[in-house]
Tab-separated table of C-alpha atoms in Angstrom:
chain	number	residue	atom	x	y	z
A	224	MET	CA	-50.568	73.172	-16.463
A	225	GLY	CA	-53.185	75.727	-17.471
A	226	LEU	CA	-52.429	78.882	-19.686
A	227	ARG	CA	-51.880	81.240	-16.434
A	228	GLU	CA	-49.416	78.687	-14.954
A	229	THR	CA	-47.592	78.500	-18.168
A	230	LYS	CA	-47.360	81.970	-18.416
A	231	MET	CA	-45.851	82.367	-14.436
A	232	GLU	CA	-43.503	79.551	-15.378
A	233	ARG	CA	-42.022	81.394	-18.201
A	234	THR	CA	-41.856	84.721	-16.537
A	235	ARG	CA	-40.156	82.908	-13.626
A	236	GLN	CA	-37.792	81.324	-15.763
A	237	LEU	CA	-36.702	84.464	-17.679
A	238	ILE	CA	-36.362	86.454	-14.293
A	239	ALA	CA	-34.057	83.466	-13.307
A	240	ASP	CA	-31.959	83.434	-16.796
A	241	THR	CA	-31.838	87.509	-17.087
A	242	ALA	CA	-30.388	87.400	-13.239
A	243	PHE	CA	-27.876	84.602	-13.901
A	244	GLU	CA	-26.617	86.917	-17.142
A	245	LEU	CA	-26.032	89.949	-14.719
A	246	PHE	CA	-24.278	87.855	-11.827
A	247	THR	CA	-21.922	86.492	-14.561
A	248	ALA	CA	-21.230	89.920	-16.025
A	249	GLN	CA	-20.978	92.160	-13.357
A	250	GLY	CA	-20.501	90.056	-10.103
A	251	PHE	CA	-23.436	88.788	-7.349
A	252	ALA	CA	-22.457	91.341	-4.872
A	253	ALA	CA	-23.020	94.483	-7.524
A	254	THR	CA	-26.106	92.971	-8.884
A	255	THR	CA	-29.271	94.607	-7.253
A	256	MET	CA	-32.841	93.221	-7.210
A	257	GLU	CA	-33.866	96.119	-8.905
A	258	GLN	CA	-31.419	96.101	-11.723
A	259	ILE	CA	-32.837	92.353	-12.210
A	260	ALA	CA	-36.179	93.846	-12.264
A	261	ALA	CA	-35.567	96.267	-14.816
A	262	ALA	CA	-33.729	93.872	-17.172
A	263	ALA	CA	-36.188	90.956	-16.962
A	264	GLU	CA	-39.149	94.062	-17.361
A	265	VAL	CA	-41.021	93.170	-14.567
A	266	GLY	CA	-41.651	95.379	-11.382
A	267	PRO	CA	-39.899	94.710	-8.434
A	268	ARG	CA	-42.818	93.587	-6.596
A	269	THR	CA	-43.390	90.921	-9.254
A	270	LEU	CA	-39.816	90.057	-8.785
A	271	TYR	CA	-40.191	89.461	-5.080
A	272	ARG	CA	-43.180	87.585	-5.526
A	273	TYR	CA	-41.193	85.126	-7.645
A	274	TYR	CA	-37.848	85.166	-5.714
A	275	ALA	CA	-37.622	86.494	-2.164
A	276	THR	CA	-33.814	86.901	-2.451
A	277	LYS	CA	-31.167	87.212	-4.581
A	278	GLU	CA	-29.251	83.901	-3.080
A	279	ALA	CA	-32.625	82.218	-4.351
A	280	LEU	CA	-32.166	83.496	-8.053
A	281	LEU	CA	-28.697	82.362	-7.824
A	282	LEU	CA	-29.331	78.850	-6.857
A	283	THR	CA	-32.619	78.150	-8.394
A	284	PHE	CA	-31.112	76.264	-11.037
A	285	VAL	CA	-29.136	73.890	-8.865
A	286	GLU	CA	-32.065	73.262	-6.822
A	287	GLN	CA	-34.245	72.460	-9.684
A	288	ARG	CA	-31.837	70.001	-11.002
A	289	LEU	CA	-31.590	68.194	-7.468
A	290	ASP	CA	-35.531	68.186	-7.007
A	291	GLU	CA	-35.629	66.580	-10.481
A	292	ALA	CA	-33.124	63.855	-9.818
A	293	LEU	CA	-35.348	62.972	-6.657
A	294	ASP	CA	-38.456	62.838	-8.999
A	295	VAL	CA	-36.256	60.452	-10.917
A	296	LEU	CA	-35.885	58.084	-8.262
A	297	ARG	CA	-39.535	58.554	-6.635
A	298	ALA	CA	-40.567	57.494	-10.603
A	299	GLN	CA	-38.756	54.160	-10.535
A	300	PRO	CA	-40.749	50.657	-10.091
A	301	ALA	CA	-41.140	50.095	-6.131
A	302	ASP	CA	-39.571	46.500	-6.820
A	303	MET	CA	-36.321	48.038	-8.424
A	304	PRO	CA	-33.742	46.849	-6.023
A	305	VAL	CA	-32.585	50.080	-4.071
A	306	PRO	CA	-28.619	50.255	-5.722
A	307	GLN	CA	-30.201	50.562	-8.941
A	308	ALA	CA	-32.687	53.086	-8.344
A	309	LEU	CA	-29.961	55.188	-6.321
A	310	TYR	CA	-28.090	54.907	-9.535
A	311	LYS	CA	-30.834	56.170	-11.717
A	312	LEU	CA	-30.860	59.335	-9.460
A	313	LEU	CA	-26.973	60.056	-10.122
A	314	ASP	CA	-27.187	59.108	-13.768
A	315	TYR	CA	-29.587	61.834	-13.976
A	316	VAL	CA	-27.649	64.484	-12.083
A	317	LEU	CA	-24.250	63.287	-14.292
A	318	ARG	CA	-26.301	63.912	-17.554
A	319	THR	CA	-27.924	66.973	-16.479
A	320	VAL	CA	-24.266	68.504	-15.705
A	321	ALA	CA	-23.058	67.261	-19.034
A	322	GLU	CA	-25.683	69.308	-20.467
A	323	SER	CA	-25.741	72.790	-18.471
A	324	GLY	CA	-21.826	72.671	-17.622
A	325	ASP	CA	-21.349	76.241	-18.203
A	326	ARG	CA	-24.133	77.238	-15.988
A	327	ILE	CA	-23.389	74.862	-13.155
A	328	ILE	CA	-19.688	75.949	-13.058
A	329	ALA	CA	-20.551	79.854	-13.264
A	330	VAL	CA	-23.229	79.045	-10.573
A	331	TYR	CA	-20.836	77.258	-7.842
A	332	GLU	CA	-18.126	79.650	-8.511
A	333	LEU	CA	-20.299	82.767	-7.560
A	334	ALA	CA	-21.923	80.523	-4.554
A	335	TRP	CA	-18.592	79.717	-3.279
A	336	ARG	CA	-17.354	83.578	-3.198
A	337	THR	CA	-20.548	84.259	-1.241
A	338	PRO	CA	-21.300	83.094	2.356
A	339	SER	CA	-25.300	84.024	2.188
A	340	ALA	CA	-25.410	81.819	-1.076
A	341	ARG	CA	-22.948	79.055	0.382
A	342	ALA	CA	-25.195	78.996	3.778
A	343	ARG	CA	-28.456	78.807	1.709
A	344	LEU	CA	-27.224	75.983	-0.612
A	345	SER	CA	-25.730	73.921	2.567
A	346	ASP	CA	-29.161	74.468	4.082
A	347	ASN	CA	-30.967	73.341	0.995
A	348	THR	CA	-28.615	70.439	0.774
A	349	SER	CA	-29.643	69.132	4.196
A	350	ARG	CA	-33.386	69.412	3.415
A	351	TRP	CA	-32.817	67.303	0.244
A	352	ARG	CA	-31.074	64.615	1.811
A	353	GLU	CA	-33.738	64.520	4.233
A	354	GLU	CA	-36.244	63.924	1.524
A	355	LEU	CA	-33.881	61.552	-0.199
A	356	ALA	CA	-33.641	59.611	3.067
A	357	ALA	CA	-37.335	59.412	3.380
A	358	GLU	CA	-37.593	57.954	-0.040
A	359	ILE	CA	-34.899	55.442	0.152
A	360	ALA	CA	-36.334	54.172	3.728
A	361	ARG	CA	-39.769	53.876	2.114
A	362	ARG	CA	-38.074	51.638	-0.695
A	363	MET	CA	-36.064	49.719	1.973
A	364	GLY	CA	-38.709	49.034	4.364
A	365	GLY	CA	-38.303	47.007	7.432
A	366	ARG	CA	-36.488	47.821	10.688
A	367	SER	CA	-33.401	50.136	10.777
A	368	ALA	CA	-34.365	51.282	7.247
A	369	GLU	CA	-34.371	54.786	8.566
A	370	LEU	CA	-31.054	54.507	9.864
A	371	ALA	CA	-29.573	53.109	7.075
A	372	ALA	CA	-31.342	55.141	4.521
A	373	THR	CA	-30.018	58.095	6.123
A	374	LEU	CA	-26.662	56.918	5.724
A	375	ALA	CA	-27.290	56.108	2.245
A	376	SER	CA	-28.904	59.495	1.250
A	377	ALA	CA	-25.816	61.221	3.084
A	378	ASN	CA	-23.131	59.034	1.180
A	379	THR	CA	-25.247	59.741	-2.369
A	380	MET	CA	-24.987	63.571	-1.727
A	381	THR	CA	-21.090	63.100	-0.854
A	382	VAL	CA	-20.648	61.331	-4.202
A	383	ILE	CA	-22.745	64.184	-5.935
A	384	GLU	CA	-20.850	66.863	-4.072
A	385	VAL	CA	-17.483	65.657	-4.643
A	386	SER	CA	-18.116	64.701	-8.177
A	387	VAL	CA	-19.091	68.173	-8.989
A	388	ARG	CA	-16.715	70.149	-6.854
A	389	THR	CA	-13.761	67.851	-8.552
A	390	TRP	CA	-15.263	68.466	-12.031
A	391	VAL	CA	-15.847	72.757	-11.403
A	392	GLU	CA	-12.463	72.658	-9.971
A	393	SER	CA	-10.746	71.286	-13.036
A	394	GLY	CA	-13.265	73.765	-15.010
A	395	GLY	CA	-15.150	71.153	-16.425
A	396	ARG	CA	-12.311	69.340	-18.116
A	397	SER	CA	-12.094	66.087	-15.860
A	398	ASN	CA	-14.052	63.145	-16.356
A	399	MET	CA	-17.191	63.256	-13.810
A	400	ARG	CA	-18.664	60.366	-14.461
A	401	ARG	CA	-15.249	58.271	-13.752
A	402	ILE	CA	-15.068	60.721	-10.334
A	403	THR	CA	-18.297	59.225	-9.545
A	404	HIS	CA	-17.664	55.654	-10.217
A	405	ARG	CA	-14.615	55.650	-8.572
A	406	ALA	CA	-16.174	56.968	-5.151
A	407	LEU	CA	-19.119	54.378	-5.599
A	408	ASP	CA	-16.392	51.636	-5.832
A	409	LEU	CA	-14.618	52.794	-2.524
A	410	LEU	CA	-18.109	52.988	-0.970
A	411	ARG	CA	-19.109	49.311	-2.160
A	412	GLY	CA	-15.442	48.007	-1.169
A	413	SER	CA	-13.780	48.431	2.063
A	414	GLY	CA	-11.952	51.837	0.859
A	415	VAL	CA	-13.572	54.030	3.122
A	416	PRO	CA	-12.384	53.690	6.962
A	417	VAL	CA	-15.182	53.808	9.495
A	418	ALA	CA	-14.572	54.441	13.103
A	419	THR	CA	-13.769	51.414	15.185
A	420	PRO	CA	-13.166	51.046	18.687
B	921	MET	CA	-2.553	82.258	28.035
B	922	GLY	CA	-1.629	85.795	29.378
B	923	LEU	CA	-3.749	87.567	31.791
B	924	ARG	CA	-5.314	89.749	29.146
B	925	GLU	CA	-6.214	86.395	27.101
B	926	THR	CA	-7.575	84.894	30.156
B	927	LYS	CA	-10.048	87.590	30.687
B	928	MET	CA	-11.136	87.986	27.431
B	929	GLU	CA	-11.771	84.098	27.250
B	930	ARG	CA	-13.552	84.754	30.188
B	931	THR	CA	-15.719	87.125	29.002
B	932	ARG	CA	-16.509	85.646	26.047
B	933	GLN	CA	-17.724	82.603	27.739
B	934	LEU	CA	-20.031	84.962	30.270
B	935	ILE	CA	-21.637	86.518	27.178
B	936	ALA	CA	-22.495	83.464	25.505
B	937	ASP	CA	-23.936	81.733	28.720
B	938	THR	CA	-25.978	84.910	29.415
B	939	ALA	CA	-27.131	84.824	25.726
B	940	PHE	CA	-28.162	81.163	26.233
B	941	GLU	CA	-30.076	81.851	29.432
B	942	LEU	CA	-32.263	84.625	27.538
B	943	PHE	CA	-32.482	82.376	24.700
B	944	THR	CA	-34.186	79.637	26.532
B	945	ALA	CA	-36.099	82.131	28.678
B	946	GLN	CA	-37.881	84.205	26.042
B	947	GLY	CA	-36.891	82.554	22.785
B	948	PHE	CA	-34.445	83.434	20.404
B	949	ALA	CA	-36.195	85.598	18.036
B	950	ALA	CA	-37.492	87.826	21.153
B	951	THR	CA	-33.939	88.292	22.372
B	952	THR	CA	-32.144	91.264	21.002
B	953	MET	CA	-28.094	91.875	21.198
B	954	GLU	CA	-28.963	95.123	23.184
B	955	GLN	CA	-30.738	92.996	25.916
B	956	ILE	CA	-27.786	90.569	25.733
B	957	ALA	CA	-25.352	93.051	26.114
B	958	ALA	CA	-27.181	94.662	29.166
B	959	ALA	CA	-27.857	91.357	31.023
B	960	ALA	CA	-23.792	90.187	30.481
B	961	GLU	CA	-23.010	93.929	31.756
B	962	VAL	CA	-20.886	94.746	28.685
B	963	GLY	CA	-21.293	97.647	26.187
B	964	PRO	CA	-22.962	96.667	22.815
B	965	ARG	CA	-19.788	97.459	20.760
B	966	THR	CA	-18.033	94.828	23.061
B	967	LEU	CA	-20.667	92.262	22.536
B	968	TYR	CA	-20.169	92.978	18.824
B	969	ARG	CA	-16.577	92.537	18.997
B	970	TYR	CA	-16.958	88.856	20.509
B	971	TYR	CA	-19.822	87.852	18.447
B	972	ALA	CA	-21.182	89.275	14.927
B	973	THR	CA	-24.693	87.608	15.105
B	974	LYS	CA	-26.980	86.468	17.595
B	975	GLU	CA	-26.674	82.855	15.325
B	976	ALA	CA	-23.266	82.951	16.305
B	977	LEU	CA	-24.032	83.251	20.218
B	978	LEU	CA	-26.304	80.099	20.116
B	979	LEU	CA	-24.120	77.940	18.067
B	980	THR	CA	-20.867	78.993	19.693
B	981	PHE	CA	-21.209	75.830	22.052
B	982	VAL	CA	-22.036	73.384	19.450
B	983	GLU	CA	-19.150	74.368	17.423
B	984	GLN	CA	-16.556	74.631	20.129
B	985	ARG	CA	-17.396	70.997	20.902
B	986	LEU	CA	-16.605	69.969	17.258
B	987	ASP	CA	-13.546	71.925	16.889
B	988	GLU	CA	-12.119	70.121	19.875
B	989	ALA	CA	-13.408	66.660	18.711
B	990	LEU	CA	-11.077	67.466	15.773
B	991	ASP	CA	-8.261	68.414	18.057
B	992	VAL	CA	-8.710	65.140	19.705
B	993	LEU	CA	-8.292	63.402	16.402
B	994	ARG	CA	-5.073	65.445	15.400
B	995	ALA	CA	-3.422	64.502	18.769
B	996	GLN	CA	-3.631	60.828	18.144
B	997	PRO	CA	-0.269	59.245	17.355
B	998	ALA	CA	0.388	59.115	13.464
B	999	ASP	CA	0.513	55.564	13.381
B	1000	MET	CA	-2.692	54.826	14.879
B	1001	PRO	CA	-5.097	53.187	12.257
B	1002	VAL	CA	-7.481	55.712	10.604
B	1003	PRO	CA	-10.310	53.661	12.090
B	1004	GLN	CA	-9.517	53.652	15.829
B	1005	ALA	CA	-8.401	57.542	15.637
B	1006	LEU	CA	-11.646	58.364	14.067
B	1007	TYR	CA	-13.482	56.740	17.322
B	1008	LYS	CA	-11.427	58.690	19.593
B	1009	LEU	CA	-13.299	61.697	17.938
B	1010	LEU	CA	-16.607	60.024	18.160
B	1011	ASP	CA	-16.072	59.173	21.527
B	1012	TYR	CA	-15.141	62.616	22.636
B	1013	VAL	CA	-18.538	63.742	21.034
B	1014	LEU	CA	-20.325	61.019	22.827
B	1015	ARG	CA	-18.799	62.032	25.981
B	1016	THR	CA	-19.537	65.621	25.744
B	1017	VAL	CA	-23.158	65.169	24.752
B	1018	ALA	CA	-23.652	62.984	27.883
B	1019	GLU	CA	-22.119	65.624	29.974
B	1020	SER	CA	-23.839	68.964	28.891
B	1021	GLY	CA	-27.186	67.032	27.319
B	1022	ASP	CA	-29.848	69.929	28.648
B	1023	ARG	CA	-27.616	72.634	27.037
B	1024	ILE	CA	-27.222	70.357	23.796
B	1025	ILE	CA	-30.833	69.787	23.974
B	1026	ALA	CA	-31.604	73.630	23.982
B	1027	VAL	CA	-29.482	74.621	21.459
B	1028	TYR	CA	-30.722	72.275	18.584
B	1029	GLU	CA	-34.353	72.842	19.492
B	1030	LEU	CA	-33.930	76.580	19.250
B	1031	ALA	CA	-31.533	76.066	15.994
B	1032	TRP	CA	-33.881	74.026	14.058
B	1033	ARG	CA	-37.007	76.411	14.549
B	1034	THR	CA	-34.658	79.535	13.265
B	1035	PRO	CA	-33.699	79.095	9.625
B	1036	SER	CA	-30.898	81.663	9.808
B	1037	ALA	CA	-29.301	79.494	12.767
B	1038	ARG	CA	-29.790	76.275	10.838
B	1039	ALA	CA	-28.243	78.092	8.043
B	1040	ARG	CA	-25.289	79.029	9.893
B	1041	LEU	CA	-25.142	75.563	11.461
B	1042	SER	CA	-25.277	73.667	7.842
B	1043	ASP	CA	-22.446	75.843	6.546
B	1044	ASN	CA	-20.288	75.397	9.812
B	1045	THR	CA	-20.901	71.867	9.549
B	1046	SER	CA	-19.811	71.502	5.770
B	1047	ARG	CA	-16.612	73.546	6.636
B	1048	TRP	CA	-15.829	71.115	9.842
B	1049	ARG	CA	-16.290	68.191	7.404
B	1050	GLU	CA	-13.715	69.299	5.355
B	1051	GLU	CA	-11.104	69.961	7.975
B	1052	LEU	CA	-12.196	66.486	9.237
B	1053	ALA	CA	-11.342	65.266	5.440
B	1054	ALA	CA	-7.968	66.824	5.272
B	1055	GLU	CA	-7.115	65.268	8.583
B	1056	ILE	CA	-8.009	61.812	7.367
B	1057	ALA	CA	-6.319	62.043	4.108
B	1058	ARG	CA	-3.360	63.050	5.965
B	1059	ARG	CA	-3.387	59.966	8.362
B	1060	MET	CA	-4.487	57.655	5.171
B	1061	GLY	CA	-1.793	59.049	2.769
B	1062	GLY	CA	-1.250	57.501	-0.798
B	1063	ARG	CA	-3.129	58.059	-4.018
B	1064	SER	CA	-7.354	58.458	-3.640
B	1065	ALA	CA	-6.598	59.228	-0.196
B	1066	GLU	CA	-8.605	62.777	-0.455
B	1067	LEU	CA	-11.789	60.834	-2.229
B	1068	ALA	CA	-11.980	58.056	0.551
B	1069	ALA	CA	-11.415	60.604	3.287
B	1070	THR	CA	-13.774	62.969	1.868
B	1071	LEU	CA	-16.321	59.922	1.891
B	1072	ALA	CA	-15.053	58.855	5.550
B	1073	SER	CA	-15.793	62.684	6.790
B	1074	ALA	CA	-19.123	62.672	5.445
B	1075	ASN	CA	-20.091	59.093	6.946
B	1076	THR	CA	-18.771	60.375	10.226
B	1077	MET	CA	-20.390	63.652	10.491
B	1078	THR	CA	-23.665	61.785	9.346
B	1079	VAL	CA	-23.164	59.214	12.444
B	1080	ILE	CA	-22.978	62.251	14.841
B	1081	GLU	CA	-26.093	63.938	13.574
B	1082	VAL	CA	-28.088	61.219	13.298
B	1083	SER	CA	-26.952	60.063	16.954
B	1084	VAL	CA	-27.551	63.699	18.237
B	1085	ARG	CA	-30.797	63.943	16.509
B	1086	THR	CA	-32.395	60.883	17.524
B	1087	TRP	CA	-31.110	61.478	21.050
B	1088	VAL	CA	-32.737	65.096	20.921
B	1089	GLU	CA	-35.925	63.941	19.614
B	1090	SER	CA	-36.250	61.157	22.451
B	1091	GLY	CA	-35.606	64.350	25.092
B	1092	GLY	CA	-32.058	62.596	25.933
B	1093	ARG	CA	-33.791	59.582	27.030
B	1094	SER	CA	-32.360	57.126	24.142
B	1095	ASN	CA	-29.035	55.541	24.297
B	1096	MET	CA	-26.893	57.513	21.943
B	1097	ARG	CA	-23.753	55.352	22.234
B	1098	ARG	CA	-25.886	52.490	21.040
B	1099	ILE	CA	-27.385	54.522	17.921
B	1100	THR	CA	-23.857	55.371	17.109
B	1101	HIS	CA	-22.640	51.714	17.213
B	1102	ARG	CA	-25.565	50.872	15.237
B	1103	ALA	CA	-24.840	53.117	12.554
B	1104	LEU	CA	-21.084	52.173	12.530
B	1105	ASP	CA	-22.209	48.469	12.287
B	1106	LEU	CA	-24.215	49.190	9.399
B	1107	LEU	CA	-21.493	51.345	7.669
B	1108	ARG	CA	-18.730	48.413	8.225
B	1109	GLY	CA	-21.181	45.512	7.240
B	1110	SER	CA	-23.053	45.671	3.838
B	1111	GLY	CA	-26.382	47.422	5.285
B	1112	VAL	CA	-25.683	50.689	3.502
B	1113	PRO	CA	-27.163	50.617	-0.129
B	1114	VAL	CA	-24.859	52.127	-2.701
B	1115	ALA	CA	-25.865	53.331	-5.912
B	1116	THR	CA	-24.774	50.756	-8.656
B	1117	PRO	CA	-25.557	50.707	-12.543
């Protein structure tokens, strides 16, 4: 990364952190882009160059962590069995949540109360699921890999969602790793009903 | 339904059909709420009372069909095994798509090209998935039903999404029921990789 990129990355991070502080202190709706620019000591035009909307500013933290988790999967050896490779991705998510628990709780609580943010999160989650499906299909290879990969990707995202949500709703007190493992056990066994004619 | 409700329902349907014609004729972005009101011969205020946004107008057809599918599931006898009850829901979706194929294809093609519509669809899909999970949990009963139901609901939605998408992408020429059954077979067997430590 060149000097200019490093500086830009630092500014981007500073803006996101400043916005997050304002959101938690005074609420998402009450915070304006102008206030965020002033608090981060950048001009409004600079702010908009980095983040087009307040929703982007709120969710960038979660979206970055999900993208990193995809990179973790992509970095696994091509001959690693898919279930083990998928676990590396899940394990990254579990570790990240444990490390930045307070921030994740705050982001989710703000996002759930804000329809525009929830819509953006849903939309980005769909896109993320498609990227994950493409990577799983690449690793599985063979015919019908695409369909199986789409189903595996959706399952993985659901396991993440349900684990994070249960954990956030408990105020960070429940054991997230245990919820994840219970969900995986259900999927691996025959604990999840499947439509049958 | 009283006379007044019947009239309101007819107006609501007329507005949605008129909007759909304009969207397909001149594109979603180029169509204004004012044009829709004029073409449906209602005042702009009446239009907004029925539909707050253009996105709502575009997606109401898909959303109604999904809600009806939920009602089909809710109407099944309480003692019907969950896999069979879930199949009734899927079967309703498959039959609806077969009956209104052209409209479904047009709605999806417009929605995919329109970020605001895609975001609304994602958001509504999440809410629908939660309602479906609640109904599955009610039918399963017992401990850990909630987690299994959430996973079953997500699977069901994914099966619908992947079936409809594959079918839309083939211009309505592929056999949607066959795609659905292949997906269900994969889920029932061990064809879908699950993360494993």
